[in-house]
Amino acid sequence: MSEDRDPSLDTLLDLDGQVLVVDPEGGHWVKFVVTRVPVSPEKPHGLDYSLTLRGPSGQRLVGFDNAHPVGRGKRGEPLDHRHRLQTVKPYAWEDAATLLADFWQAVDAVLKEQGVL
């Protein structure tokens, strides 16, 4: 086993395909899509991922992903970013555990703002 292997990576990969209802009365849910891909400058951790909180009508309220560049992102730069309502900002990847913690923190914040929590 590599010394620099992220021990939380398996947890993140195990979430692939999971859909969790986080607000049964209001209809909010989260979805995880996480797959291994070849390491590249755009995806230096070797993952293609999308973690989203969706509202009752399916609109994305929170998202963390690496599917596209942000703003004037340049070819060869990491694609990690986060969506919060209508705002998109770069996201500084640390490891899988931090990604999950940051995602759930953002989910809780939006659900509190909307009076769900």
Short mmCIF file of C-alpha atoms in Angstrom, two decimals:
data_model
loop_
_atom_site.label_atom_id
_atom_site.label_comp_id
_atom_site.label_asym_id
_atom_site.label_seq_id
_atom_site.Cartn_x
_atom_site.Cartn_y
_atom_site.Cartn_z
CA MET A 1 0.00 0.00 0.00
CA SER A 2 1.33 3.43 -0.93
CA GLU A 3 2.16 5.72 1.99
CA ASP A 4 0.50 8.67 0.26
CA ARG A 5 -2.75 6.80 -0.46
CA ASP A 6 -5.81 8.66 0.78
CA PRO A 7 -7.44 6.31 3.33
CA SER A 8 -10.83 8.02 2.84
CA LEU A 9 -10.84 7.37 -0.91
CA ASP A 10 -12.60 4.00 -0.57
CA THR A 11 -15.41 5.66 1.39
CA LEU A 12 -15.93 8.20 -1.38
CA LEU A 13 -15.80 5.54 -4.11
CA ASP A 14 -18.32 3.39 -2.21
CA LEU A 15 -20.83 6.25 -2.44
CA ASP A 16 -20.92 6.06 -6.25
CA GLY A 17 -24.51 5.76 -7.44
CA GLN A 18 -26.04 6.46 -4.03
CA VAL A 19 -29.10 8.68 -3.81
CA LEU A 20 -30.12 9.69 -0.30
CA VAL A 21 -33.32 11.53 0.60
CA VAL A 22 -32.30 14.09 3.23
CA ASP A 23 -35.70 15.77 3.56
CA PRO A 24 -38.60 13.34 2.96
CA GLU A 25 -41.31 15.98 3.57
CA GLY A 26 -39.74 18.65 1.38
CA GLY A 27 -38.19 16.41 -1.25
CA HIS A 28 -34.51 17.35 -0.98
CA TRP A 29 -32.02 14.63 -1.92
CA VAL A 30 -28.32 14.10 -2.52
CA LYS A 31 -26.64 12.10 -5.26
CA PHE A 32 -23.07 10.82 -5.54
CA VAL A 33 -21.31 9.94 -8.80
CA VAL A 34 -17.66 8.96 -8.27
CA THR A 35 -15.47 6.97 -10.65
CA ARG A 36 -11.77 6.40 -11.12
CA VAL A 37 -10.21 7.94 -14.22
CA PRO A 38 -6.60 8.21 -15.39
CA VAL A 39 -4.63 10.85 -13.52
CA SER A 40 -4.30 14.03 -15.57
CA PRO A 41 -3.48 17.69 -14.93
CA GLU A 42 -7.23 18.42 -14.87
CA LYS A 43 -8.03 15.47 -12.56
CA PRO A 44 -4.83 14.98 -10.54
CA HIS A 45 -6.49 12.71 -7.95
CA GLY A 46 -7.65 10.26 -10.63
CA LEU A 47 -11.36 10.78 -9.99
CA ASP A 48 -14.35 12.02 -11.90
CA TYR A 49 -16.89 13.11 -9.29
CA SER A 50 -20.15 14.92 -8.75
CA LEU A 51 -21.77 15.34 -5.33
CA THR A 52 -25.06 17.24 -5.45
CA LEU A 53 -27.93 18.39 -3.27
CA ARG A 54 -31.13 18.69 -5.27
CA GLY A 55 -34.29 20.54 -4.35
CA PRO A 56 -37.85 19.28 -4.69
CA SER A 57 -38.06 20.15 -8.39
CA GLY A 58 -34.63 18.68 -9.11
CA GLN A 59 -32.74 21.97 -9.18
CA ARG A 60 -29.12 21.80 -8.01
CA LEU A 61 -28.69 23.70 -4.75
CA VAL A 62 -25.18 22.49 -3.86
CA GLY A 63 -22.65 20.69 -6.00
CA PHE A 64 -19.01 19.71 -5.82
CA ASP A 65 -17.56 18.33 -9.06
CA ASN A 66 -14.75 18.38 -11.59
CA ALA A 67 -16.71 18.14 -14.84
CA HIS A 68 -15.77 21.48 -16.42
CA PRO A 69 -13.48 24.49 -16.01
CA VAL A 70 -14.58 27.39 -13.83
CA GLY A 71 -14.61 30.88 -15.26
CA ARG A 72 -11.47 31.39 -17.28
CA GLY A 73 -9.94 28.11 -16.20
CA LYS A 74 -7.04 27.08 -18.39
CA ARG A 75 -6.38 23.74 -19.98
CA GLY A 76 -4.17 21.66 -17.72
CA GLU A 77 -5.47 23.13 -14.45
CA PRO A 78 -7.48 21.09 -11.93
CA LEU A 79 -11.22 21.28 -12.64
CA ASP A 80 -12.39 20.97 -9.02
CA HIS A 81 -15.11 23.46 -8.13
CA ARG A 82 -18.26 23.94 -6.10
CA HIS A 83 -21.72 25.22 -6.89
CA ARG A 84 -23.84 26.93 -4.26
CA LEU A 85 -27.19 28.04 -5.57
CA GLN A 86 -26.19 30.15 -8.62
CA THR A 87 -22.54 30.69 -7.63
CA VAL A 88 -19.62 28.61 -8.93
CA LYS A 89 -16.16 28.86 -7.32
CA PRO A 90 -12.95 26.85 -7.58
CA TYR A 91 -12.54 24.17 -4.92
CA ALA A 92 -9.14 23.33 -3.41
CA TRP A 93 -9.03 19.52 -3.23
CA GLU A 94 -7.27 18.18 -0.13
CA ASP A 95 -8.50 14.60 0.13
CA ALA A 96 -11.70 12.57 -0.09
CA ALA A 97 -12.57 13.01 3.60
CA THR A 98 -12.32 16.79 3.34
CA LEU A 99 -14.42 16.79 0.17
CA LEU A 100 -17.17 14.83 1.96
CA ALA A 101 -17.00 17.06 5.05
CA ASP A 102 -17.14 20.24 2.94
CA PHE A 103 -20.04 18.86 0.90
CA TRP A 104 -22.13 17.95 3.97
CA GLN A 105 -21.32 21.31 5.59
CA ALA A 106 -22.58 23.12 2.47
CA VAL A 107 -25.69 20.89 2.35
CA ASP A 108 -26.52 21.67 5.99
CA ALA A 109 -25.98 25.41 5.44
CA VAL A 110 -28.36 25.56 2.46
CA LEU A 111 -30.98 23.41 4.17
CA LYS A 112 -30.83 25.70 7.23
CA GLU A 113 -31.19 28.79 5.02
CA GLN A 114 -34.26 27.23 3.42
CA GLY A 115 -35.79 26.38 6.81
CA VAL A 116 -35.48 22.63 6.34
CA LEU A 117 -33.13 22.13 9.33
#
